[in-house]
C-alpha atoms as a printed R data frame, in Angstrom:
    type eleno elety resid chain resno       x      y       z
1   ATOM     1    CA   MET     A     1 -18.490 -0.450 -46.274
2   ATOM     2    CA   THR     A     2 -18.333  2.970 -47.905
3   ATOM     3    CA   ILE     A     3 -19.919  5.724 -45.860
4   ATOM     4    CA   ARG     A     4 -20.436  9.348 -46.852
5   ATOM     5    CA   ILE     A     5 -20.024 12.017 -44.141
6   ATOM     6    CA   ALA     A     6 -20.990 15.622 -44.872
7   ATOM     7    CA   THR     A     7 -21.296 18.995 -43.209
8   ATOM     8    CA   PHE     A     8 -23.616 21.779 -44.332
9   ATOM     9    CA   ASN     A     9 -24.289 25.212 -42.827
10  ATOM    10    CA   MET     A    10 -27.999 25.483 -43.685
11  ATOM    11    CA   GLU     A    11 -27.972 29.157 -42.679
12  ATOM    12    CA   ASN     A    12 -30.943 29.665 -40.423
13  ATOM    13    CA   LEU     A    13 -33.174 26.661 -40.980
14  ATOM    14    CA   PHE     A    14 -36.035 28.097 -38.909
15  ATOM    15    CA   ARG     A    15 -39.755 27.678 -38.869
16  ATOM    16    CA   ARG     A    16 -41.430 31.091 -39.390
17  ATOM    17    CA   PRO     A    17 -44.644 32.615 -38.023
18  ATOM    18    CA   THR     A    18 -47.553 31.879 -40.336
19  ATOM    19    CA   ALA     A    19 -48.473 35.581 -40.304
20  ATOM    20    CA   PHE     A    20 -45.330 36.386 -42.297
21  ATOM    21    CA   ARG     A    21 -46.413 34.000 -45.039
22  ATOM    22    CA   LEU     A    22 -49.485 36.064 -45.875
23  ATOM    23    CA   SER     A    23 -49.055 37.752 -49.251
24  ATOM    24    CA   LYS     A    24 -51.094 40.876 -48.507
25  ATOM    25    CA   PRO     A    25 -49.477 43.408 -46.098
26  ATOM    26    CA   ALA     A    26 -52.905 44.372 -44.730
27  ATOM    27    CA   ASP     A    27 -53.577 40.753 -43.736
28  ATOM    28    CA   ARG     A    28 -50.220 40.511 -41.954
29  ATOM    29    CA   GLU     A    29 -50.865 43.759 -40.131
30  ATOM    30    CA   GLU     A    30 -54.296 42.538 -39.038
31  ATOM    31    CA   VAL     A    31 -52.802 39.402 -37.474
32  ATOM    32    CA   LEU     A    32 -50.027 41.300 -35.707
33  ATOM    33    CA   SER     A    33 -52.450 43.957 -34.474
34  ATOM    34    CA   ASP     A    34 -54.850 41.316 -33.139
35  ATOM    35    CA   PHE     A    35 -51.923 39.460 -31.534
36  ATOM    36    CA   ALA     A    36 -50.807 42.636 -29.714
37  ATOM    37    CA   LYS     A    37 -54.376 43.261 -28.576
38  ATOM    38    CA   LEU     A    38 -54.769 39.686 -27.281
39  ATOM    39    CA   VAL     A    39 -51.482 39.804 -25.393
40  ATOM    40    CA   THR     A    40 -52.522 43.095 -23.748
41  ATOM    41    CA   LEU     A    41 -55.907 41.719 -22.718
42  ATOM    42    CA   LEU     A    42 -54.447 38.446 -21.389
43  ATOM    43    CA   ASP     A    43 -52.115 40.449 -19.098
44  ATOM    44    CA   LEU     A    44 -54.989 42.209 -17.294
45  ATOM    45    CA   PRO     A    45 -55.098 41.316 -13.602
46  ATOM    46    CA   VAL     A    46 -58.903 40.984 -13.738
47  ATOM    47    CA   TYR     A    47 -60.968 40.083 -16.801
48  ATOM    48    CA   GLN     A    48 -64.161 42.093 -17.095
49  ATOM    49    CA   ASP     A    49 -67.050 40.675 -19.156
50  ATOM    50    CA   ALA     A    50 -66.084 42.849 -22.131
51  ATOM    51    CA   ASP     A    51 -62.492 41.596 -21.880
52  ATOM    52    CA   LYS     A    52 -63.651 37.983 -21.834
53  ATOM    53    CA   ALA     A    53 -65.836 38.564 -24.858
54  ATOM    54    CA   GLU     A    54 -62.989 40.095 -26.854
55  ATOM    55    CA   ILE     A    55 -60.498 37.413 -25.817
56  ATOM    56    CA   THR     A    56 -63.036 34.732 -26.814
57  ATOM    57    CA   ARG     A    57 -63.647 36.450 -30.171
58  ATOM    58    CA   LEU     A    58 -59.934 36.495 -30.991
59  ATOM    59    CA   ILE     A    59 -59.425 32.888 -29.868
60  ATOM    60    CA   LEU     A    60 -62.254 31.765 -32.163
61  ATOM    61    CA   LYS     A    61 -61.182 34.029 -35.037
62  ATOM    62    CA   TYR     A    62 -57.696 32.494 -35.178
63  ATOM    63    CA   ARG     A    63 -58.464 28.989 -33.877
64  ATOM    64    CA   ALA     A    64 -55.963 29.871 -31.152
65  ATOM    65    CA   TYR     A    65 -56.846 26.598 -29.381
66  ATOM    66    CA   ALA     A    66 -55.932 24.317 -32.366
67  ATOM    67    CA   VAL     A    67 -52.934 21.979 -32.196
68  ATOM    68    CA   ASP     A    68 -52.819 21.445 -35.947
69  ATOM    69    CA   ALA     A    69 -49.508 20.518 -37.610
70  ATOM    70    CA   GLN     A    70 -51.056 20.560 -41.113
71  ATOM    71    CA   ASN     A    71 -52.747 23.955 -40.781
72  ATOM    72    CA   PRO     A    72 -51.276 25.754 -37.765
73  ATOM    73    CA   PRO     A    73 -53.188 28.805 -36.517
74  ATOM    74    CA   SER     A    74 -51.665 32.254 -36.928
75  ATOM    75    CA   ILE     A    75 -52.111 32.879 -33.190
76  ATOM    76    CA   PHE     A    76 -51.975 30.161 -30.564
77  ATOM    77    CA   VAL     A    77 -52.735 30.351 -26.829
78  ATOM    78    CA   ASN     A    78 -50.421 27.866 -25.139
79  ATOM    79    CA   GLN     A    79 -52.017 26.725 -21.902
80  ATOM    80    CA   SER     A    80 -49.196 24.955 -20.080
81  ATOM    81    CA   ARG     A    81 -51.612 23.641 -17.437
82  ATOM    82    CA   PRO     A    82 -55.077 23.556 -18.995
83  ATOM    83    CA   GLY     A    83 -58.076 22.725 -16.856
84  ATOM    84    CA   GLU     A    84 -60.119 24.023 -13.981
85  ATOM    85    CA   GLY     A    85 -58.107 26.308 -11.686
86  ATOM    86    CA   SER     A    86 -55.089 26.723 -13.970
87  ATOM    87    CA   GLY     A    87 -56.447 27.130 -17.512
88  ATOM    88    CA   LEU     A    88 -57.684 30.178 -19.429
89  ATOM    89    CA   PHE     A    89 -60.421 28.443 -21.404
90  ATOM    90    CA   ARG     A    90 -61.758 25.098 -22.561
91  ATOM    91    CA   PRO     A    91 -62.898 24.609 -26.180
92  ATOM    92    CA   HIS     A    92 -66.014 22.572 -26.986
93  ATOM    93    CA   GLY     A    93 -67.165 21.220 -30.323
94  ATOM    94    CA   SER     A    94 -65.232 21.382 -33.568
95  ATOM    95    CA   GLY     A    95 -64.872 23.486 -36.706
96  ATOM    96    CA   LYS     A    96 -67.370 26.324 -37.074
97  ATOM    97    CA   ASP     A    97 -69.344 24.922 -34.142
98  ATOM    98    CA   THR     A    98 -66.514 25.421 -31.643
99  ATOM    99    CA   THR     A    99 -67.446 27.358 -28.510
100 ATOM   100    CA   ILE     A   100 -65.206 28.611 -25.702
101 ATOM   101    CA   GLU     A   101 -65.812 28.074 -22.010
102 ATOM   102    CA   PHE     A   102 -63.946 30.842 -20.204
103 ATOM   103    CA   LEU     A   103 -62.291 29.631 -16.976
104 ATOM   104    CA   ALA     A   104 -59.878 32.262 -15.584
105 ATOM   105    CA   LYS     A   105 -60.836 35.385 -13.653
106 ATOM   106    CA   GLY     A   106 -57.562 37.173 -14.394
107 ATOM   107    CA   ARG     A   107 -53.916 36.748 -15.370
108 ATOM   108    CA   SER     A   108 -52.958 35.030 -12.138
109 ATOM   109    CA   GLY     A   109 -55.674 32.447 -12.671
110 ATOM   110    CA   TRP     A   110 -54.012 30.537 -15.524
111 ATOM   111    CA   ALA     A   111 -50.583 29.401 -16.642
112 ATOM   112    CA   GLY     A   112 -49.449 29.943 -20.227
113 ATOM   113    CA   TRP     A   113 -48.981 32.571 -22.932
114 ATOM   114    CA   ALA     A   114 -50.001 33.646 -26.421
115 ATOM   115    CA   GLU     A   115 -47.611 33.127 -29.340
116 ATOM   116    CA   LEU     A   116 -47.540 33.569 -33.080
117 ATOM   117    CA   GLY     A   117 -48.162 30.186 -34.701
118 ATOM   118    CA   GLN     A   118 -45.294 28.718 -36.673
119 ATOM   119    CA   ASP     A   119 -45.721 27.296 -40.133
120 ATOM   120    CA   ASP     A   120 -44.278 24.188 -41.695
121 ATOM   121    CA   LEU     A   121 -41.178 24.263 -43.877
122 ATOM   122    CA   ASP     A   122 -42.439 24.638 -47.426
123 ATOM   123    CA   LEU     A   123 -40.821 27.850 -48.561
124 ATOM   124    CA   ASP     A   124 -38.909 27.773 -51.840
125 ATOM   125    CA   VAL     A   125 -35.637 28.580 -50.107
126 ATOM   126    CA   VAL     A   126 -36.021 25.578 -47.786
127 ATOM   127    CA   ARG     A   127 -36.754 23.383 -50.793
128 ATOM   128    CA   ASN     A   128 -33.433 24.560 -52.249
129 ATOM   129    CA   THR     A   129 -31.739 23.619 -48.956
130 ATOM   130    CA   GLY     A   130 -33.401 20.230 -49.410
131 ATOM   131    CA   ARG     A   131 -32.014 19.947 -52.938
132 ATOM   132    CA   VAL     A   132 -28.479 20.385 -51.633
133 ATOM   133    CA   VAL     A   133 -29.052 17.738 -48.962
134 ATOM   134    CA   SER     A   134 -30.609 15.292 -51.406
135 ATOM   135    CA   GLU     A   135 -27.916 15.791 -54.038
136 ATOM   136    CA   VAL     A   136 -25.171 15.123 -51.478
137 ATOM   137    CA   ASP     A   137 -27.158 12.162 -50.131
138 ATOM   138    CA   ALA     A   138 -24.825 11.658 -47.152
139 ATOM   139    CA   ASP     A   139 -25.136  8.748 -44.781
140 ATOM   140    CA   ILE     A   140 -24.286 11.134 -41.929
141 ATOM   141    CA   LEU     A   141 -24.895 14.863 -42.283
142 ATOM   142    CA   LEU     A   142 -23.815 17.412 -39.722
143 ATOM   143    CA   THR     A   143 -26.298 20.309 -39.880
144 ATOM   144    CA   VAL     A   144 -25.260 23.821 -38.786
145 ATOM   145    CA   GLU     A   145 -27.626 26.724 -38.010
146 ATOM   146    CA   VAL     A   146 -30.828 24.772 -37.323
147 ATOM   147    CA   GLU     A   147 -33.455 26.073 -34.912
148 ATOM   148    CA   ASP     A   148 -34.329 22.903 -32.976
149 ATOM   149    CA   ARG     A   149 -34.876 19.161 -33.337
150 ATOM   150    CA   LEU     A   150 -38.511 19.580 -34.347
151 ATOM   151    CA   THR     A   151 -37.442 21.829 -37.214
152 ATOM   152    CA   LEU     A   152 -34.849 19.264 -38.266
153 ATOM   153    CA   GLU     A   153 -37.484 16.507 -38.128
154 ATOM   154    CA   ARG     A   154 -39.935 18.569 -40.194
155 ATOM   155    CA   PHE     A   155 -37.237 19.337 -42.754
156 ATOM   156    CA   ASN     A   156 -36.557 15.602 -42.917
157 ATOM   157    CA   THR     A   157 -40.176 14.531 -43.376
158 ATOM   158    CA   GLN     A   158 -41.841 17.472 -45.089
159 ATOM   159    CA   ILE     A   159 -39.066 18.652 -47.408
160 ATOM   160    CA   LEU     A   160 -36.796 15.669 -48.109
161 ATOM   161    CA   ALA     A   161 -39.499 13.019 -48.066
162 ATOM   162    CA   GLY     A   162 -42.568 15.156 -48.821
163 ATOM   163    CA   ALA     A   163 -41.758 17.981 -51.249
164 ATOM   164    CA   LEU     A   164 -38.760 16.285 -52.911
165 ATOM   165    CA   GLY     A   165 -39.729 12.640 -52.621
166 ATOM   166    CA   ARG     A   166 -36.305 11.580 -51.364
167 ATOM   167    CA   ARG     A   167 -35.294  9.151 -48.619
168 ATOM   168    CA   PRO     A   168 -35.809 10.640 -45.155
169 ATOM   169    CA   TYR     A   169 -33.253 10.018 -42.438
170 ATOM   170    CA   PRO     A   170 -34.365  7.553 -39.766
171 ATOM   171    CA   TYR     A   171 -32.309  9.308 -37.054
172 ATOM   172    CA   ASN     A   172 -31.798 12.973 -36.155
173 ATOM   173    CA   LEU     A   173 -30.622 14.712 -33.024
174 ATOM   174    CA   LEU     A   174 -30.029 18.242 -31.847
175 ATOM   175    CA   ILE     A   175 -29.273 19.770 -28.427
176 ATOM   176    CA   ASP     A   176 -30.004 23.462 -27.860
177 ATOM   177    CA   GLY     A   177 -26.746 25.345 -27.639
178 ATOM   178    CA   ASN     A   178 -25.645 28.656 -26.177
179 ATOM   179    CA   ASP     A   179 -26.736 30.963 -29.014
180 ATOM   180    CA   ALA     A   180 -29.804 32.953 -27.913
181 ATOM   181    CA   ARG     A   181 -30.967 33.119 -31.553
182 ATOM   182    CA   GLY     A   182 -31.469 29.360 -31.615
183 ATOM   183    CA   ILE     A   183 -28.664 28.680 -34.089
184 ATOM   184    CA   ASP     A   184 -27.739 25.091 -33.229
185 ATOM   185    CA   VAL     A   185 -25.688 22.132 -34.451
186 ATOM   186    CA   GLY     A   186 -27.571 18.935 -35.247
187 ATOM   187    CA   ILE     A   187 -27.180 15.690 -37.187
188 ATOM   188    CA   LEU     A   188 -29.099 13.533 -39.654
189 ATOM   189    CA   SER     A   189 -28.041  9.902 -39.901
190 ATOM   190    CA   ARG     A   190 -28.913  6.660 -41.655
191 ATOM   191    CA   HIS     A   191 -27.108  4.795 -38.857
192 ATOM   192    CA   PRO     A   192 -28.240  4.688 -35.219
193 ATOM   193    CA   ILE     A   193 -27.161  7.572 -33.006
194 ATOM   194    CA   THR     A   194 -26.293  5.792 -29.775
195 ATOM   195    CA   SER     A   195 -25.206  8.700 -27.586
196 ATOM   196    CA   VAL     A   196 -24.411 12.420 -27.501
197 ATOM   197    CA   ARG     A   197 -22.172 14.410 -25.173
198 ATOM   198    CA   THR     A   198 -22.671 18.149 -24.942
199 ATOM   199    CA   HIS     A   199 -20.132 20.843 -24.100
200 ATOM   200    CA   ILE     A   200 -22.474 23.782 -23.663
201 ATOM   201    CA   PHE     A   201 -21.297 24.194 -20.076
202 ATOM   202    CA   ASP     A   202 -17.577 24.380 -20.835
203 ATOM   203    CA   THR     A   203 -16.141 27.699 -19.680
204 ATOM   204    CA   ASN     A   204 -13.538 29.928 -21.273
205 ATOM   205    CA   PRO     A   205 -10.143 29.439 -19.518
206 ATOM   206    CA   GLU     A   206  -9.415 33.161 -19.957
207 ATOM   207    CA   ARG     A   207 -12.900 34.231 -18.880
208 ATOM   208    CA   PRO     A   208 -14.109 31.605 -16.378
209 ATOM   209    CA   ASP     A   209 -17.468 33.259 -15.855
210 ATOM   210    CA   GLU     A   210 -18.368 32.873 -19.535
211 ATOM   211    CA   ARG     A   211 -19.429 29.898 -21.640
212 ATOM   212    CA   LEU     A   212 -16.738 28.889 -24.089
213 ATOM   213    CA   PHE     A   213 -18.690 27.669 -27.102
214 ATOM   214    CA   SER     A   214 -20.827 30.126 -29.063
215 ATOM   215    CA   ARG     A   215 -23.115 27.177 -29.856
216 ATOM   216    CA   ASP     A   216 -21.765 23.798 -28.696
217 ATOM   217    CA   CYS     A   217 -19.303 21.086 -29.650
218 ATOM   218    CA   PRO     A   218 -21.617 18.054 -29.449
219 ATOM   219    CA   GLU     A   219 -20.070 14.573 -29.641
220 ATOM   220    CA   PHE     A   220 -22.450 12.390 -31.670
221 ATOM   221    CA   GLU     A   221 -21.664  8.676 -31.442
222 ATOM   222    CA   ILE     A   222 -22.869  6.622 -34.409
223 ATOM   223    CA   ARG     A   223 -23.118  2.849 -34.401
224 ATOM   224    CA   LEU     A   224 -21.522  1.229 -37.430
225 ATOM   225    CA   ASP     A   225 -20.647 -2.406 -38.159
226 ATOM   226    CA   GLY     A   226 -17.187 -2.088 -36.573
227 ATOM   227    CA   SER     A   227 -15.832  0.619 -34.274
228 ATOM   228    CA   PRO     A   228 -18.272  3.368 -33.315
229 ATOM   229    CA   LEU     A   229 -17.866  6.667 -35.169
230 ATOM   230    CA   VAL     A   230 -17.776  9.927 -33.232
231 ATOM   231    CA   ILE     A   231 -18.596 13.199 -34.968
232 ATOM   232    CA   LEU     A   232 -17.564 16.395 -33.207
233 ATOM   233    CA   GLY     A   233 -19.913 19.081 -34.549
234 ATOM   234    CA   ASN     A   234 -18.678 22.664 -34.614
235 ATOM   235    CA   HIS     A   235 -19.785 26.198 -35.338
236 ATOM   236    CA   LEU     A   236 -17.062 28.426 -33.959
237 ATOM   237    CA   LYS     A   237 -17.370 32.146 -33.241
238 ATOM   238    CA   SER     A   238 -18.308 34.084 -36.381
239 ATOM   239    CA   LYS     A   239 -16.360 37.116 -37.633
240 ATOM   240    CA   PHE     A   240 -19.341 39.367 -36.999
241 ATOM   241    CA   GLN     A   241 -18.241 41.404 -33.986
242 ATOM   242    CA   ASP     A   242 -15.073 39.364 -34.286
243 ATOM   243    CA   ASP     A   243 -13.275 37.826 -31.355
244 ATOM   244    CA   PRO     A   244 -10.287 35.843 -32.751
245 ATOM   245    CA   GLU     A   245  -9.043 34.906 -29.287
246 ATOM   246    CA   LEU     A   246 -12.369 33.302 -28.430
247 ATOM   247    CA   ARG     A   247 -12.370 31.356 -31.717
248 ATOM   248    CA   LEU     A   248  -8.831 30.130 -30.930
249 ATOM   249    CA   ALA     A   249  -9.828 29.113 -27.385
250 ATOM   250    CA   GLN     A   250 -12.754 27.180 -28.848
251 ATOM   251    CA   ALA     A   251 -10.450 25.387 -31.300
252 ATOM   252    CA   ARG     A   252  -8.070 24.458 -28.488
253 ATOM   253    CA   ARG     A   253 -10.905 22.913 -26.533
254 ATOM   254    CA   VAL     A   254 -12.129 21.036 -29.624
255 ATOM   255    CA   ALA     A   255  -8.597 19.595 -29.930
256 ATOM   256    CA   GLU     A   256  -8.800 18.395 -26.304
257 ATOM   257    CA   ILE     A   257 -12.241 16.838 -26.857
258 ATOM   258    CA   TYR     A   258 -10.920 15.130 -29.965
259 ATOM   259    CA   GLN     A   259  -7.930 13.655 -28.131
260 ATOM   260    CA   ALA     A   260 -10.209 12.337 -25.372
261 ATOM   261    CA   ALA     A   261 -12.622 10.820 -27.904
262 ATOM   262    CA   LEU     A   262  -9.712  8.945 -29.545
263 ATOM   263    CA   GLU     A   263  -9.354  6.956 -26.348
264 ATOM   264    CA   ARG     A   264 -12.851  5.496 -26.971
265 ATOM   265    CA   THR     A   265 -12.599  4.862 -30.722
266 ATOM   266    CA   PRO     A   266 -10.092  5.482 -33.528
267 ATOM   267    CA   HIS     A   267 -12.922  6.801 -35.713
268 ATOM   268    CA   VAL     A   268 -13.273 10.430 -34.647
269 ATOM   269    CA   VAL     A   269 -14.214 13.159 -37.157
270 ATOM   270    CA   VAL     A   270 -14.209 16.893 -36.479
271 ATOM   271    CA   ALA     A   271 -16.619 18.724 -38.781
272 ATOM   272    CA   GLY     A   272 -18.562 21.946 -39.190
273 ATOM   273    CA   ASP     A   273 -18.113 25.658 -39.730
274 ATOM   274    CA   LEU     A   274 -14.865 26.914 -38.170
275 ATOM   275    CA   ASN     A   275 -15.473 30.456 -39.455
276 ATOM   276    CA   ASP     A   276 -11.817 30.825 -40.428
277 ATOM   277    CA   ASP     A   277  -9.476 29.923 -43.300
278 ATOM   278    CA   PRO     A   278  -6.961 27.046 -43.399
279 ATOM   279    CA   ASN     A   279  -4.019 29.276 -42.454
280 ATOM   280    CA   SER     A   280  -5.742 30.732 -39.395
281 ATOM   281    CA   ALA     A   281  -4.678 30.039 -35.838
282 ATOM   282    CA   PRO     A   282  -7.748 27.868 -35.029
283 ATOM   283    CA   ALA     A   283  -7.200 25.678 -38.120
284 ATOM   284    CA   VAL     A   284  -3.499 25.362 -37.361
285 ATOM   285    CA   GLU     A   285  -4.260 24.458 -33.752
286 ATOM   286    CA   LEU     A   286  -6.483 21.597 -34.845
287 ATOM   287    CA   GLY     A   287  -3.972 20.479 -37.460
288 ATOM   288    CA   GLU     A   288  -1.295 20.111 -34.794
289 ATOM   289    CA   THR     A   289  -3.294 17.199 -33.326
290 ATOM   290    CA   GLY     A   290  -2.770 15.218 -36.534
291 ATOM   291    CA   LEU     A   291  -6.210 16.025 -37.958
292 ATOM   292    CA   ARG     A   292  -6.173 16.649 -41.717
293 ATOM   293    CA   ASP     A   293  -8.638 18.567 -43.861
294 ATOM   294    CA   VAL     A   294 -10.310 16.387 -46.510
295 ATOM   295    CA   MET     A   295 -10.063 19.197 -49.058
296 ATOM   296    CA   SER     A   296  -6.274 18.791 -48.947
297 ATOM   297    CA   HIS     A   297  -6.566 15.136 -49.980
298 ATOM   298    CA   HIS     A   298  -5.326 14.205 -53.469
299 ATOM   299    CA   ALA     A   299  -8.834 12.854 -54.237
300 ATOM   300    CA   TYR     A   300 -10.225 16.390 -54.163
301 ATOM   301    CA   ARG     A   301 -10.144 18.459 -57.382
302 ATOM   302    CA   GLY     A   302 -12.781 21.119 -56.705
303 ATOM   303    CA   VAL     A   303 -12.953 24.787 -55.793
304 ATOM   304    CA   PRO     A   304 -10.721 25.964 -52.894
305 ATOM   305    CA   GLY     A   305 -13.525 27.609 -50.850
306 ATOM   306    CA   THR     A   306 -16.850 26.662 -49.300
307 ATOM   307    CA   HIS     A   307 -18.460 30.073 -48.815
308 ATOM   308    CA   GLY     A   308 -19.626 32.859 -51.080
309 ATOM   309    CA   GLU     A   309 -17.818 32.701 -54.445
310 ATOM   310    CA   CYS     A   310 -15.637 29.808 -53.174
311 ATOM   311    CA   LYS     A   311 -12.748 31.174 -55.284
312 ATOM   312    CA   THR     A   312  -9.886 31.185 -52.801
313 ATOM   313    CA   GLU     A   313  -8.896 29.590 -49.504
314 ATOM   314    CA   ARG     A   314 -10.060 32.806 -47.829
315 ATOM   315    CA   ASP     A   315 -13.558 31.607 -48.791
316 ATOM   316    CA   LYS     A   316 -13.078 28.337 -46.947
317 ATOM   317    CA   LEU     A   317 -14.959 28.162 -43.644
318 ATOM   318    CA   ASP     A   318 -16.302 24.593 -43.564
319 ATOM   319    CA   TYR     A   319 -14.245 21.533 -42.681
320 ATOM   320    CA   ILE     A   320 -14.228 17.778 -42.311
321 ATOM   321    CA   LEU     A   321 -11.061 16.862 -40.398
322 ATOM   322    CA   LEU     A   322  -9.933 13.260 -40.227
323 ATOM   323    CA   PRO     A   323  -7.513 11.491 -37.856
324 ATOM   324    CA   PRO     A   324  -4.436  9.785 -39.383
325 ATOM   325    CA   SER     A   325  -6.075  6.365 -39.140
326 ATOM   326    CA   LEU     A   326  -8.901  7.386 -41.491
327 ATOM   327    CA   TRP     A   327  -6.809  9.315 -44.015
328 ATOM   328    CA   PRO     A   328  -5.918  6.202 -46.116
329 ATOM   329    CA   GLU     A   329  -9.621  5.280 -46.216
330 ATOM   330    CA   VAL     A   330 -10.671  8.393 -48.208
331 ATOM   331    CA   GLN     A   331 -12.310  7.408 -51.498
332 ATOM   332    CA   HIS     A   332 -13.762 10.682 -52.696
333 ATOM   333    CA   VAL     A   333 -14.149 14.305 -51.563
334 ATOM   334    CA   GLY     A   334 -16.638 16.785 -52.976
335 ATOM   335    CA   VAL     A   335 -18.212 20.198 -52.496
336 ATOM   336    CA   GLU     A   336 -21.813 20.929 -53.561
337 ATOM   337    CA   THR     A   337 -21.973 24.626 -54.454
338 ATOM   338    CA   ARG     A   338 -25.189 24.785 -56.505
339 ATOM   339    CA   GLY     A   339 -27.272 26.005 -53.571
340 ATOM   340    CA   ILE     A   340 -25.243 29.234 -53.491
341 ATOM   341    CA   PHE     A   341 -26.098 32.355 -55.494
342 ATOM   342    CA   ALA     A   342 -22.837 34.192 -56.198
343 ATOM   343    CA   LYS     A   343 -20.638 35.379 -59.059
344 ATOM   344    CA   GLY     A   344 -18.990 32.480 -60.830
345 ATOM   345    CA   ILE     A   345 -21.201 29.813 -59.180
346 ATOM   346    CA   LYS     A   346 -23.435 27.666 -61.382
347 ATOM   347    CA   SER     A   347 -26.554 27.454 -59.231
348 ATOM   348    CA   PHE     A   348 -29.565 25.168 -59.315
349 ATOM   349    CA   ASP     A   349 -32.200 26.379 -61.793
350 ATOM   350    CA   THR     A   350 -34.394 27.133 -58.779
351 ATOM   351    CA   VAL     A   351 -31.773 29.480 -57.272
352 ATOM   352    CA   LYS     A   352 -32.151 32.756 -59.158
353 ATOM   353    CA   SER     A   353 -31.355 35.269 -56.408
354 ATOM   354    CA   LYS     A   354 -29.715 35.508 -52.988
355 ATOM   355    CA   GLY     A   355 -33.184 35.346 -51.441
356 ATOM   356    CA   GLU     A   356 -33.712 31.920 -53.044
357 ATOM   357    CA   ALA     A   357 -30.270 30.541 -52.192
358 ATOM   358    CA   ALA     A   358 -30.155 27.441 -49.969
359 ATOM   359    CA   SER     A   359 -27.263 29.023 -48.096
360 ATOM   360    CA   ASP     A   360 -24.138 31.066 -48.753
361 ATOM   361    CA   HIS     A   361 -22.206 27.931 -47.722
362 ATOM   362    CA   ALA     A   362 -21.517 24.881 -49.823
363 ATOM   363    CA   ALA     A   363 -21.973 21.362 -48.468
364 ATOM   364    CA   LEU     A   364 -18.705 19.459 -48.021
365 ATOM   365    CA   PHE     A   365 -18.595 15.664 -48.097
366 ATOM   366    CA   VAL     A   366 -16.168 12.749 -47.984
367 ATOM   367    CA   ASP     A   367 -16.550  9.055 -48.785
368 ATOM   368    CA   LEU     A   368 -14.694  6.723 -46.414
369 ATOM   369    CA   ASP     A   369 -14.116  2.988 -46.663
370 ATOM   370    CA   LEU     A   370 -14.959  1.849 -43.165
């Protein structure tokens, strides 16, 4: 059985507030101004009649009660415990006939908050991300820089299957990592994901009071016909506000996790964005375990980099590392660069600027005979 494994830094695959999709600046400002007003009113210790009237007006204006995946409201009031004694309001009716029954007497009388509603993934840039994914058409795709599992699922169903008409993935998984921005490592798979082990709680040996991984090093176990396949997903410390020692410590821990995973199955793959070139200390550290970079295989004839212009090994940040047992099973290695907008890169016809680029990373893939 030939199986294609890929890694792709999708570069901030986030859902965005619907307010920011409005084309007219005045309309955006109106939503943000009303949102600020609503938040201020909701924080009042006691709601006077005038406050209740204004809160009700804003709730009705923005359908802030509506759980609507197809047409999400610009402002949403999330009542974590709706109902008498713990809710802010109860809607009645539907559409233009909706009325609001006000329940709370003040801020302490209800549990919840107001938030800007988030839209679905239908921006042109996300469609270009989808083009990269559909062109690679991997059986197992490690996804880097994704907001959460719901975003990954919506990308799968609304972009791949919906906007592009391609096969969606039946399985996806993502565990929130340590990055406060919500930049996480996930996976899309055509084979069952049977388990995941997280390492978000690993600590730095040199700084025991700090988490080691900037994001995580999840171990995704995939069920195949023979031995299970384990993918170690990575997104090591970036060079923004660089900390090379931290990146090296992360790589050392990845090497330990890899060695432990080999005791469970011979099919262990280390993949993701290492944020360093092949001659760097982290890459060398991983290479000393016997892991080999698929772009060094004789089957590969492409560009030397995976980031930006992809012209030199200094532009290489993304890796698929294979154990010795899988090296003879490599059938093909490729890099999909057309989602990038950079000098010397032939981009998709829908990528005409950096703002339309799927990512500044290429997708890297390998075909294995398993």
